[in-house]
Amino acid sequence: MPEITAQTEGAIRILTISNEPKRNAFEGTMAADFLGHLNDADGDAAVRVVVVTGAGDIAFSSGHDLNEIASGAHAATNLGEAPFLRPRDMTKPVIAAVNGHCYAAALILALSCDLRVASVNATFGSPGARLGMLPEGGQIGRLPRLMSSARALELMLTANPLPADEAYRTGFVNRLAGQGEALQEALVLARAIAKNAPSVVAAIKAGVILGEREGIDAAGAYEATVARRLEKAADAREGVSAFLEKRAPVFRGGA
């Protein structure tokens, strides 16, 4: 049954795109359900990191079901690419555990996530030019920032897939994992993040995005303002106390 499943490990919410017969393509209500799960995770104070992956070890996702695009069913939902862009606007970091093929809307999703872990058998594809469709969802504007501009351009112009090892060398992928191990490697990364002050983690994400959108001067002004506020907050008091007392901090994200 095509579905999005959710499970929680400590402070980490794991969302799995499950439609293996179609390489985890989004069909039916899957995109809307996925957006709902992301919204739930972002609104849950107990969740500090979200990890998104695909079922099995062949595909992360092949994107939208092309049959639904051809029939007009996809357009009828009025969702557009909102579910795949949502990680970018979340306050919490989102990690893509790319366990195989990652094409089209799934590439938009991986691009919108804050960090990417890929298995060695993963491939990234932007097939728009081959389908007569413009690559969107940040592919033209943001993808060249996350790998070389020339490599991003080649990926989109040729519509040829980018192997995981090359994606790692370009900096698009943060970590490489063995086949079937992308989720576990992503969880190692997620646990390291979840140990840190959630207020600061959220502020770092927001500041980096602000810098990308408005430039280095805006990011500098953000640092100066937000740093003064956070150094007076509960997370800072707990962090300093824990360091002096030689114990692990217990962050709660309070003011």
CSV table of N, CA, C and O in Angstrom, one decimal, residues 78-138:
chain,number,residue,atom,x,y,z
A,78,ASN,N,-3.8,20.7,-6.1
A,78,ASN,CA,-3.4,22.1,-5.8
A,78,ASN,C,-2.2,22.2,-4.8
A,78,ASN,O,-2.0,23.3,-4.3
A,79,LEU,N,-1.5,21.1,-4.6
A,79,LEU,CA,-0.4,21.2,-3.7
A,79,LEU,C,0.9,21.7,-4.4
A,79,LEU,O,1.7,22.3,-3.7
A,80,GLY,N,1.0,21.5,-5.7
A,80,GLY,CA,2.2,21.9,-6.4
A,80,GLY,C,3.4,21.1,-5.8
A,80,GLY,O,3.3,19.9,-5.4
A,81,GLU,N,4.5,21.8,-5.6
A,81,GLU,CA,5.7,21.2,-5.0
A,81,GLU,C,5.8,21.5,-3.5
A,81,GLU,O,6.9,21.3,-2.9
A,82,ALA,N,4.8,22.1,-2.9
A,82,ALA,CA,4.8,22.5,-1.5
A,82,ALA,C,5.3,21.4,-0.5
A,82,ALA,O,6.1,21.7,0.4
A,83,PRO,N,4.9,20.1,-0.7
A,83,PRO,CA,5.4,19.1,0.3
A,83,PRO,C,6.9,18.9,0.2
A,83,PRO,O,7.5,18.6,1.2
A,84,PHE,N,7.4,19.1,-1.0
A,84,PHE,CA,8.8,18.8,-1.2
A,84,PHE,C,9.7,20.0,-0.9
A,84,PHE,O,10.9,19.8,-0.6
A,85,LEU,N,9.1,21.2,-0.8
A,85,LEU,CA,9.8,22.4,-0.4
A,85,LEU,C,9.7,22.6,1.1
A,85,LEU,O,10.5,23.4,1.6
A,86,ARG,N,8.8,22.0,1.8
A,86,ARG,CA,8.5,22.3,3.2
A,86,ARG,C,9.7,22.1,4.1
A,86,ARG,O,9.9,22.9,5.0
A,87,PRO,N,10.6,21.1,3.9
A,87,PRO,CA,11.8,21.1,4.8
A,87,PRO,C,12.6,22.3,4.9
A,87,PRO,O,13.1,22.7,6.0
A,88,ARG,N,12.7,23.1,3.9
A,88,ARG,CA,13.4,24.3,3.8
A,88,ARG,C,12.9,25.3,4.8
A,88,ARG,O,13.7,26.1,5.4
A,89,ASP,N,11.6,25.4,5.0
A,89,ASP,CA,10.9,26.4,5.9
A,89,ASP,C,10.7,25.9,7.3
A,89,ASP,O,10.2,26.6,8.1
A,90,MET,N,11.0,24.6,7.6
A,90,MET,CA,10.8,24.1,8.9
A,90,MET,C,11.9,24.7,9.9
A,90,MET,O,13.0,25.0,9.5
A,91,THR,N,11.5,24.8,11.1
A,91,THR,CA,12.5,25.4,12.1
A,91,THR,C,13.5,24.3,12.5
A,91,THR,O,14.6,24.6,12.9
A,92,LYS,N,13.2,23.0,12.3
A,92,LYS,CA,14.1,21.9,12.7
A,92,LYS,C,14.8,21.4,11.5
A,92,LYS,O,14.3,21.4,10.4
A,93,PRO,N,16.1,21.0,11.7
A,93,PRO,CA,16.8,20.4,10.6
A,93,PRO,C,16.2,19.1,10.1
A,93,PRO,O,15.7,18.3,10.9
A,94,VAL,N,16.3,19.0,8.8
A,94,VAL,CA,15.8,17.8,8.1
A,94,VAL,C,16.9,17.1,7.3
A,94,VAL,O,17.6,17.8,6.6
A,95,ILE,N,17.1,15.8,7.5
A,95,ILE,CA,18.1,15.1,6.8
A,95,ILE,C,17.5,14.1,5.8
A,95,ILE,O,16.6,13.4,6.2
A,96,ALA,N,18.0,14.2,4.6
A,96,ALA,CA,17.6,13.2,3.6
A,96,ALA,C,18.5,12.0,3.6
A,96,ALA,O,19.7,12.1,3.4
A,97,ALA,N,18.0,10.8,3.9
A,97,ALA,CA,18.7,9.6,3.9
A,97,ALA,C,18.4,8.9,2.5
A,97,ALA,O,17.4,8.2,2.4
A,98,VAL,N,19.2,9.3,1.5
A,98,VAL,CA,18.9,8.9,0.1
A,98,VAL,C,19.5,7.5,-0.1
A,98,VAL,O,20.7,7.3,-0.3
A,99,ASN,N,18.6,6.5,-0.2
A,99,ASN,CA,18.9,5.1,-0.2
A,99,ASN,C,18.9,4.5,-1.6
A,99,ASN,O,18.9,3.3,-1.7
A,100,GLY,N,18.8,5.3,-2.6
A,100,GLY,CA,18.7,4.8,-4.0
A,100,GLY,C,18.4,5.9,-5.0
A,100,GLY,O,18.7,7.0,-4.8
A,101,HIS,N,17.6,5.6,-6.0
A,101,HIS,CA,17.2,6.5,-7.0
A,101,HIS,C,16.5,7.8,-6.4
A,101,HIS,O,15.6,7.6,-5.6
A,102,CYS,N,16.9,8.9,-6.8
A,102,CYS,CA,16.4,10.2,-6.3
A,102,CYS,C,16.1,11.1,-7.5
A,102,CYS,O,17.1,11.8,-7.9
A,103,TYR,N,14.9,11.1,-8.0
A,103,TYR,CA,14.7,11.8,-9.3
A,103,TYR,C,13.6,12.8,-9.1
A,103,TYR,O,12.6,12.7,-8.3
A,104,ALA,N,13.6,13.8,-10.0
A,104,ALA,CA,12.5,14.8,-10.2
A,104,ALA,C,12.1,15.4,-8.9
A,104,ALA,O,12.9,16.1,-8.2
A,105,ALA,N,10.8,15.2,-8.4
A,105,ALA,CA,10.4,15.9,-7.2
A,105,ALA,C,11.1,15.4,-6.0
A,105,ALA,O,11.3,16.1,-5.0
A,106,ALA,N,11.6,14.2,-6.1
A,106,ALA,CA,12.5,13.7,-5.0
A,106,ALA,C,13.8,14.4,-4.9
A,106,ALA,O,14.3,14.6,-3.8
A,107,LEU,N,14.3,14.8,-6.0
A,107,LEU,CA,15.5,15.7,-6.0
A,107,LEU,C,15.2,17.0,-5.4
A,107,LEU,O,16.0,17.6,-4.6
A,108,ILE,N,14.0,17.6,-5.7
A,108,ILE,CA,13.6,18.8,-5.0
A,108,ILE,C,13.6,18.6,-3.5
A,108,ILE,O,14.0,19.5,-2.8
A,109,LEU,N,13.0,17.5,-3.1
A,109,LEU,CA,12.9,17.2,-1.7
A,109,LEU,C,14.3,17.1,-1.0
A,109,LEU,O,14.6,17.7,0.0
A,110,ALA,N,15.2,16.4,-1.7
A,110,ALA,CA,16.6,16.2,-1.2
A,110,ALA,C,17.3,17.6,-1.1
A,110,ALA,O,18.0,17.9,-0.2
A,111,LEU,N,17.1,18.4,-2.1
A,111,LEU,CA,17.6,19.7,-2.2
A,111,LEU,C,17.1,20.6,-1.1
A,111,LEU,O,17.8,21.5,-0.6
A,112,SER,N,15.8,20.4,-0.7
A,112,SER,CA,15.2,21.3,0.3
A,112,SER,C,15.6,20.8,1.7
A,112,SER,O,15.5,21.6,2.6
A,113,CYS,N,16.1,19.6,1.8
A,113,CYS,CA,16.6,19.2,3.2
A,113,CYS,C,17.9,19.9,3.5
A,113,CYS,O,18.6,20.4,2.6
A,114,ASP,N,18.2,20.0,4.8
A,114,ASP,CA,19.4,20.7,5.2
A,114,ASP,C,20.7,19.9,5.0
A,114,ASP,O,21.7,20.5,4.7
A,115,LEU,N,20.6,18.6,5.1
A,115,LEU,CA,21.7,17.7,5.0
A,115,LEU,C,21.3,16.5,4.2
A,115,LEU,O,20.1,16.1,4.2
A,116,ARG,N,22.3,15.9,3.5
A,116,ARG,CA,22.0,14.7,2.7
A,116,ARG,C,23.0,13.6,3.0
A,116,ARG,O,24.3,13.9,2.9
A,117,VAL,N,22.5,12.4,3.2
A,117,VAL,CA,23.4,11.2,3.4
A,117,VAL,C,22.9,10.3,2.2
A,117,VAL,O,21.7,10.1,2.0
A,118,ALA,N,23.9,9.7,1.5
A,118,ALA,CA,23.5,8.9,0.4
A,118,ALA,C,24.2,7.6,0.4
A,118,ALA,O,25.4,7.5,0.8
A,119,SER,N,23.5,6.5,0.1
A,119,SER,CA,24.1,5.2,-0.1
A,119,SER,C,24.9,5.2,-1.4
A,119,SER,O,24.6,6.0,-2.3
A,120,VAL,N,25.9,4.3,-1.5
A,120,VAL,CA,26.7,4.3,-2.7
A,120,VAL,C,26.0,4.0,-4.0
A,120,VAL,O,26.5,4.3,-5.1
A,121,ASN,N,24.8,3.3,-3.9
A,121,ASN,CA,24.1,3.0,-5.1
A,121,ASN,C,23.1,4.1,-5.4
A,121,ASN,O,22.3,4.0,-6.4
A,122,ALA,N,23.1,5.2,-4.7
A,122,ALA,CA,22.1,6.3,-5.0
A,122,ALA,C,22.5,7.0,-6.3
A,122,ALA,O,23.7,7.1,-6.6
A,123,THR,N,21.5,7.6,-6.9
A,123,THR,CA,21.7,8.4,-8.1
A,123,THR,C,20.7,9.6,-8.0
A,123,THR,O,19.6,9.4,-7.5
A,124,PHE,N,21.1,10.7,-8.5
A,124,PHE,CA,20.3,11.9,-8.4
A,124,PHE,C,20.0,12.4,-9.9
A,124,PHE,O,20.9,12.5,-10.7
A,125,GLY,N,18.7,12.6,-10.2
A,125,GLY,CA,18.3,12.8,-11.5
A,125,GLY,C,17.4,14.1,-11.6
A,125,GLY,O,16.5,14.2,-10.8
A,126,SER,N,17.7,14.9,-12.6
A,126,SER,CA,16.8,16.0,-12.9
A,126,SER,C,16.3,15.9,-14.4
A,126,SER,O,16.9,16.4,-15.3
A,127,PRO,N,15.2,15.1,-14.6
A,127,PRO,CA,14.8,14.7,-15.9
A,127,PRO,C,14.0,15.7,-16.7
A,127,PRO,O,13.5,15.4,-17.7
A,128,GLY,N,13.8,16.9,-16.1
A,128,GLY,CA,12.9,17.9,-16.7
A,128,GLY,C,13.1,18.1,-18.2
A,128,GLY,O,12.1,18.1,-19.0
A,129,ALA,N,14.3,18.4,-18.6
A,129,ALA,CA,14.6,18.7,-20.0
A,129,ALA,C,14.2,17.5,-20.9
A,129,ALA,O,13.7,17.7,-22.1
A,130,ARG,N,14.4,16.3,-20.4
A,130,ARG,CA,14.0,15.1,-21.2
A,130,ARG,C,12.5,15.0,-21.3
A,130,ARG,O,12.0,14.4,-22.2
A,131,LEU,N,11.8,15.5,-20.3
A,131,LEU,CA,10.3,15.4,-20.3
A,131,LEU,C,9.6,16.6,-20.8
A,131,LEU,O,8.4,16.7,-20.8
A,132,GLY,N,10.4,17.6,-21.2
A,132,GLY,CA,9.8,18.9,-21.7
A,132,GLY,C,9.3,19.8,-20.6
A,132,GLY,O,8.4,20.6,-20.8
A,133,MET,N,9.9,19.6,-19.4
A,133,MET,CA,9.5,20.4,-18.3
A,133,MET,C,10.7,21.1,-17.6
A,133,MET,O,11.7,20.6,-17.6
A,134,LEU,N,10.4,22.4,-17.2
A,134,LEU,CA,11.5,23.1,-16.5
A,134,LEU,C,11.8,22.6,-15.2
A,134,LEU,O,10.9,22.3,-14.4
A,135,PRO,N,13.1,22.3,-14.9
A,135,PRO,CA,13.4,21.9,-13.5
A,135,PRO,C,13.1,23.0,-12.5
A,135,PRO,O,13.4,24.2,-12.8
A,136,GLU,N,12.4,22.7,-11.5
A,136,GLU,CA,11.9,23.7,-10.5
A,136,GLU,C,12.2,23.3,-9.1
A,136,GLU,O,13.0,22.4,-8.8
A,137,GLY,N,11.5,24.0,-8.2
A,137,GLY,CA,11.7,23.7,-6.8
A,137,GLY,C,13.1,24.0,-6.2
A,137,GLY,O,13.6,23.3,-5.3
A,138,GLY,N,13.7,25.0,-6.8
A,138,GLY,CA,15.1,25.4,-6.3
A,138,GLY,C,16.2,24.8,-7.1
A,138,GLY,O,17.4,25.1,-6.9
